[in-house]
Amino acid sequence: GTEININITVDSFSCTAVTAPVEPTLSEIYISGYDDEEYTWSTIYYDSNVTIDNSLITQINNYLNDWLETDTTYSDLTYIGDEFPAVSDGDKYIYGDYVYTYWSDNYDGWNVGVLDRTKTSYGQILSSINGVSVINMSGTFSDCTSLTSAPTIPSSVTNMEETFSYCTSLTTAPTIPSSVTNMNNTFYGCTSLTSAPEIPSSVTKMNYTFSGCTNLTGTPEVNANPSNYYQAFYNTQITGITGTTSMASELYATKNGS
């Protein structure tokens, strides 16, 4: 045979380090507006990677008026410095697909909402903002009828009441973190859902959790002994309950309306 020698000379070589995503800092931009109902000024904070345009402002107004049921208009742009003020009740923060509202009244943490309810999927949900945990996902994706796959639920979340209710196109449920306690109506009316996620032992409320999930089958794994579980699996096609729960028979009976 013929011997072939190949010489390769590399003059220079460089590479870019890949770092894990980090929590963004709240800085640079806020939108201030007048609340006609309460006659007070409110503030929305933005991360520096968010592009401010009329379309985004329109989405914000629609979110506030439709979802939060407030008659509020935000239009005034003001730049602020790098230091973010202390978190206070009612603060709102826009990041990616989500609006975060700080509630100190009942939850003492951030609540998550979406600006656009027509998407098939959404991006990463933050677990904390400015050192304060995201804990409330009550109604976050409710009525997102085009949603087919769910994003990862942060391990800081405790409340998932109605999080995916009436997401009629949702086919795959997310993993439920061991921090969650409230799963009332979480997947209510998710008619395309075929299997249930594992229910962690931390869950205490399961009223209507999978009620109306008409294509839900199999034997869901439940490791909780909830104090509230009315019609948790009503109108589903499950054939039993597995897991470490001591209430398997009671939970399975909810399939028939109890």
GROMACS .gro file of C-alpha atoms in nm:
model
  258
    1GLY     CA    1   0.000   0.000   0.000
    2THR     CA    2   0.088   0.365  -0.014
    3GLU     CA    3   0.182   0.553   0.305
    4ILE     CA    4   0.027   0.899   0.328
    5ASN     CA    5   0.155   1.155   0.580
    6ILE     CA    6  -0.076   1.442   0.671
    7ASN     CA    7   0.062   1.736   0.865
    8ILE     CA    8  -0.175   1.986   1.024
    9THR     CA    9  -0.046   2.308   1.173
   10VAL     CA   10  -0.268   2.502   1.412
   11ASP     CA   11  -0.166   2.866   1.446
   12SER     CA   12  -0.418   2.951   1.715
   13PHE     CA   13  -0.707   2.800   1.897
   14SER     CA   14  -0.977   2.953   2.112
   15CYS     CA   15  -1.298   2.838   2.272
   16THR     CA   16  -1.584   3.001   2.454
   17ALA     CA   17  -1.664   2.878   2.801
   18VAL     CA   18  -2.021   2.762   2.849
   19THR     CA   19  -2.172   2.867   3.178
   20ALA     CA   20  -2.493   2.758   3.343
   21PRO     CA   21  -2.782   3.007   3.327
   22VAL     CA   22  -2.799   3.237   3.625
   23GLU     CA   23  -3.081   3.432   3.779
   24PRO     CA   24  -3.109   3.769   3.603
   25THR     CA   25  -3.073   4.084   3.804
   26LEU     CA   26  -3.351   4.338   3.814
   27SER     CA   27  -3.216   4.661   3.677
   28GLU     CA   28  -3.220   4.932   3.414
   29ILE     CA   29  -3.583   4.981   3.312
   30TYR     CA   30  -3.916   5.034   3.475
   31ILE     CA   31  -4.255   5.131   3.341
   32SER     CA   32  -4.466   5.355   3.560
   33GLY     CA   33  -4.836   5.416   3.528
   34TYR     CA   34  -5.142   5.550   3.704
   35ASP     CA   35  -5.398   5.311   3.847
   36ASP     CA   36  -5.741   5.466   3.789
   37GLU     CA   37  -5.906   5.245   4.051
   38GLU     CA   38  -5.671   5.300   4.342
   39TYR     CA   39  -5.527   5.638   4.238
   40THR     CA   40  -5.174   5.524   4.312
   41TRP     CA   41  -4.856   5.487   4.108
   42SER     CA   42  -4.735   5.139   4.030
   43THR     CA   43  -4.410   5.005   3.887
   44ILE     CA   44  -4.314   4.723   3.653
   45TYR     CA   45  -3.948   4.620   3.648
   46TYR     CA   46  -3.765   4.482   3.346
   47ASP     CA   47  -3.448   4.289   3.295
   48SER     CA   48  -3.197   4.450   3.059
   49ASN     CA   49  -3.241   4.174   2.800
   50VAL     CA   50  -3.608   4.259   2.742
   51THR     CA   51  -3.687   4.467   2.435
   52ILE     CA   52  -3.934   4.744   2.509
   53ASP     CA   53  -4.170   4.822   2.221
   54ASN     CA   54  -4.534   4.913   2.169
   55SER     CA   55  -4.629   4.549   2.117
   56LEU     CA   56  -4.491   4.452   2.458
   57ILE     CA   57  -4.661   4.747   2.626
   58THR     CA   58  -4.991   4.640   2.466
   59GLN     CA   59  -4.942   4.286   2.600
   60ILE     CA   60  -4.875   4.424   2.947
   61ASN     CA   61  -5.191   4.634   2.941
   62ASN     CA   62  -5.397   4.338   2.821
   63TYR     CA   63  -5.251   4.122   3.097
   64LEU     CA   64  -5.325   4.376   3.367
   65ASN     CA   65  -5.676   4.453   3.246
   66ASP     CA   66  -5.788   4.098   3.163
   67TRP     CA   67  -5.603   3.878   3.408
   68LEU     CA   68  -5.554   4.105   3.709
   69GLU     CA   69  -5.882   4.288   3.643
   70THR     CA   70  -5.735   4.633   3.699
   71ASP     CA   71  -5.790   4.941   3.488
   72THR     CA   72  -5.424   5.032   3.454
   73THR     CA   73  -5.220   5.176   3.168
   74TYR     CA   74  -4.841   5.163   3.153
   75SER     CA   75  -4.665   5.381   2.897
   76ASP     CA   76  -4.400   5.596   3.065
   77LEU     CA   77  -4.044   5.460   3.025
   78THR     CA   78  -3.775   5.559   3.273
   79TYR     CA   79  -3.420   5.428   3.311
   80ILE     CA   80  -3.289   5.357   3.659
   81GLY     CA   81  -2.949   5.255   3.794
   82ASP     CA   82  -2.807   4.913   3.866
   83GLU     CA   83  -2.945   4.890   4.218
   84PHE     CA   84  -3.288   4.732   4.246
   85PRO     CA   85  -3.517   4.860   4.523
   86ALA     CA   86  -3.636   4.630   4.799
   87VAL     CA   87  -3.923   4.404   4.694
   88SER     CA   88  -4.260   4.541   4.801
   89ASP     CA   89  -4.619   4.423   4.772
   90GLY     CA   90  -4.759   4.460   4.420
   91ASP     CA   91  -4.424   4.482   4.240
   92LYS     CA   92  -4.433   4.325   3.893
   93TYR     CA   93  -4.142   4.191   3.696
   94ILE     CA   94  -4.139   4.092   3.328
   95TYR     CA   95  -3.894   3.823   3.220
   96GLY     CA   96  -3.924   3.622   2.900
   97ASP     CA   97  -4.276   3.481   2.864
   98TYR     CA   98  -4.378   3.564   3.219
   99VAL     CA   99  -4.513   3.835   3.447
  100TYR     CA  100  -4.417   3.795   3.813
  101THR     CA  101  -4.622   3.978   4.075
  102TYR     CA  102  -4.504   3.995   4.436
  103TRP     CA  103  -4.779   3.908   4.686
  104SER     CA  104  -4.696   3.966   5.049
  105ASP     CA  105  -5.055   3.926   5.167
  106ASN     CA  106  -5.113   3.551   5.141
  107TYR     CA  107  -4.795   3.399   4.999
  108ASP     CA  108  -4.503   3.632   5.071
  109GLY     CA  109  -4.340   3.554   4.738
  110TRP     CA  110  -4.372   3.589   4.361
  111ASN     CA  111  -4.677   3.478   4.164
  112VAL     CA  112  -4.635   3.378   3.797
  113GLY     CA  113  -4.860   3.472   3.506
  114VAL     CA  114  -4.820   3.465   3.128
  115LEU     CA  115  -4.859   3.755   2.889
  116ASP     CA  116  -4.974   3.550   2.589
  117ARG     CA  117  -5.213   3.256   2.643
  118THR     CA  118  -5.206   3.137   2.281
  119LYS     CA  119  -4.865   2.964   2.276
  120THR     CA  120  -4.798   2.591   2.246
  121SER     CA  121  -4.499   2.610   2.484
  122TYR     CA  122  -4.329   2.856   2.718
  123GLY     CA  123  -3.977   2.924   2.843
  124GLN     CA  124  -3.795   2.885   3.172
  125ILE     CA  125  -3.974   2.992   3.490
  126LEU     CA  126  -3.749   3.164   3.743
  127SER     CA  127  -3.722   3.015   4.092
  128SER     CA  128  -3.634   3.344   4.260
  129ILE     CA  129  -3.611   3.716   4.184
  130ASN     CA  130  -3.400   3.956   4.383
  131GLY     CA  131  -3.351   3.691   4.650
  132VAL     CA  132  -3.724   3.622   4.695
  133SER     CA  133  -3.867   3.282   4.594
  134VAL     CA  134  -4.126   3.220   4.324
  135ILE     CA  135  -4.386   3.017   4.514
  136ASN     CA  136  -4.730   3.076   4.364
  137MET     CA  137  -4.836   2.937   4.025
  138SER     CA  138  -5.209   2.966   4.083
  139GLY     CA  139  -5.378   2.984   3.742
  140THR     CA  140  -5.050   3.046   3.558
  141PHE     CA  141  -5.148   2.859   3.240
  142SER     CA  142  -5.523   2.836   3.299
  143ASP     CA  143  -5.714   2.839   2.967
  144CYS     CA  144  -5.394   2.812   2.759
  145THR     CA  145  -5.581   2.584   2.521
  146SER     CA  146  -5.291   2.555   2.271
  147LEU     CA  147  -5.034   2.448   2.532
  148THR     CA  148  -4.906   2.098   2.450
  149SER     CA  149  -4.605   2.062   2.683
  150ALA     CA  150  -4.542   2.218   3.020
  151PRO     CA  151  -4.224   2.392   3.135
  152THR     CA  152  -4.030   2.275   3.440
  153ILE     CA  153  -4.191   2.379   3.768
  154PRO     CA  154  -3.937   2.544   4.002
  155SER     CA  155  -3.861   2.357   4.325
  156SER     CA  156  -3.962   2.670   4.519
  157VAL     CA  157  -4.329   2.653   4.416
  158THR     CA  158  -4.587   2.562   4.683
  159ASN     CA  159  -4.918   2.655   4.520
  160MET     CA  160  -5.028   2.493   4.192
  161GLU     CA  161  -5.402   2.556   4.219
  162GLU     CA  162  -5.556   2.571   3.870
  163THR     CA  163  -5.209   2.598   3.716
  164PHE     CA  164  -5.306   2.404   3.402
  165SER     CA  165  -5.685   2.402   3.428
  166TYR     CA  166  -5.858   2.377   3.089
  167CYS     CA  167  -5.531   2.331   2.902
  168THR     CA  168  -5.717   2.106   2.662
  169SER     CA  169  -5.415   2.036   2.436
  170LEU     CA  170  -5.174   1.945   2.716
  171THR     CA  171  -5.051   1.590   2.657
  172THR     CA  172  -4.762   1.566   2.905
  173ALA     CA  173  -4.766   1.686   3.265
  174PRO     CA  174  -4.456   1.828   3.434
  175THR     CA  175  -4.282   1.678   3.736
  176ILE     CA  176  -4.443   1.807   4.055
  177PRO     CA  177  -4.177   1.936   4.300
  178SER     CA  178  -4.174   1.809   4.659
  179SER     CA  179  -4.238   2.168   4.772
  180VAL     CA  180  -4.597   2.175   4.638
  181THR     CA  181  -4.882   2.157   4.890
  182ASN     CA  182  -5.186   2.281   4.696
  183MET     CA  183  -5.298   2.092   4.384
  184ASN     CA  184  -5.665   2.185   4.381
  185ASN     CA  185  -5.789   2.190   4.019
  186THR     CA  186  -5.431   2.174   3.888
  187PHE     CA  187  -5.518   1.975   3.574
  188TYR     CA  188  -5.895   2.026   3.576
  189GLY     CA  189  -6.041   1.970   3.229
  190CYS     CA  190  -5.711   1.869   3.062
  191THR     CA  191  -5.885   1.639   2.817
  192SER     CA  192  -5.570   1.544   2.620
  193LEU     CA  193  -5.370   1.437   2.926
  194THR     CA  194  -5.319   1.059   2.923
  195SER     CA  195  -5.099   0.999   3.229
  196ALA     CA  196  -5.066   1.165   3.568
  197PRO     CA  197  -4.742   1.289   3.722
  198GLU     CA  198  -4.624   1.144   4.052
  199ILE     CA  199  -4.791   1.323   4.343
  200PRO     CA  200  -4.534   1.400   4.616
  201SER     CA  201  -4.598   1.345   4.986
  202SER     CA  202  -4.603   1.722   5.048
  203VAL     CA  203  -4.943   1.766   4.879
  204THR     CA  204  -5.234   1.829   5.120
  205LYS     CA  205  -5.502   1.956   4.881
  206MET     CA  206  -5.625   1.755   4.580
  207ASN     CA  207  -5.982   1.873   4.521
  208TYR     CA  208  -6.063   1.825   4.148
  209THR     CA  209  -5.692   1.780   4.064
  210PHE     CA  210  -5.757   1.563   3.756
  211SER     CA  211  -6.134   1.604   3.736
  212GLY     CA  212  -6.255   1.604   3.376
  213CYS     CA  213  -5.931   1.456   3.236
  214THR     CA  214  -6.135   1.218   3.027
  215ASN     CA  215  -5.837   1.047   2.859
  216LEU     CA  216  -5.634   0.994   3.176
  217THR     CA  217  -5.555   0.623   3.216
  218GLY     CA  218  -5.328   0.392   3.413
  219THR     CA  219  -5.260   0.380   3.786
  220PRO     CA  220  -5.135   0.719   3.908
  221GLU     CA  221  -4.863   0.717   4.173
  222VAL     CA  222  -4.976   0.913   4.478
  223ASN     CA  223  -4.740   0.944   4.775
  224ALA     CA  224  -4.956   1.193   4.963
  225ASN     CA  225  -5.241   1.161   5.212
  226PRO     CA  226  -5.433   1.477   5.127
  227SER     CA  227  -5.686   1.620   5.368
  228ASN     CA  228  -5.894   1.749   5.076
  229TYR     CA  229  -5.948   1.530   4.769
  230TYR     CA  230  -6.309   1.576   4.650
  231GLN     CA  231  -6.352   1.442   4.294
  232ALA     CA  232  -5.973   1.433   4.252
  233PHE     CA  233  -5.997   1.177   3.967
  234TYR     CA  234  -6.359   1.229   3.864
  235ASN     CA  235  -6.449   1.137   3.505
  236THR     CA  236  -6.110   0.980   3.427
  237GLN     CA  237  -6.027   0.628   3.303
  238ILE     CA  238  -5.775   0.531   3.571
  239THR     CA  239  -5.780   0.170   3.692
  240GLY     CA  240  -5.626   0.214   4.035
  241ILE     CA  241  -5.394   0.416   4.260
  242THR     CA  242  -5.034   0.322   4.341
  243GLY     CA  243  -4.768   0.483   4.557
  244THR     CA  244  -4.714   0.512   4.931
  245THR     CA  245  -5.048   0.677   5.006
  246SER     CA  246  -5.264   0.507   5.267
  247MET     CA  247  -5.571   0.646   5.093
  248ALA     CA  248  -5.559   0.455   4.765
  249SER     CA  249  -5.916   0.328   4.789
  250GLU     CA  250  -6.057   0.668   4.886
  251LEU     CA  251  -5.874   0.844   4.604
  252TYR     CA  252  -5.975   0.582   4.348
  253ALA     CA  253  -6.338   0.617   4.456
  254THR     CA  254  -6.333   0.983   4.347
  255LYS     CA  255  -6.331   0.853   3.990
  256ASN     CA  256  -6.706   0.803   4.033
  257GLY     CA  257  -6.774   1.141   4.185
  258SER     CA  258  -6.711   1.104   4.559
   0.00000   0.00000   0.00000
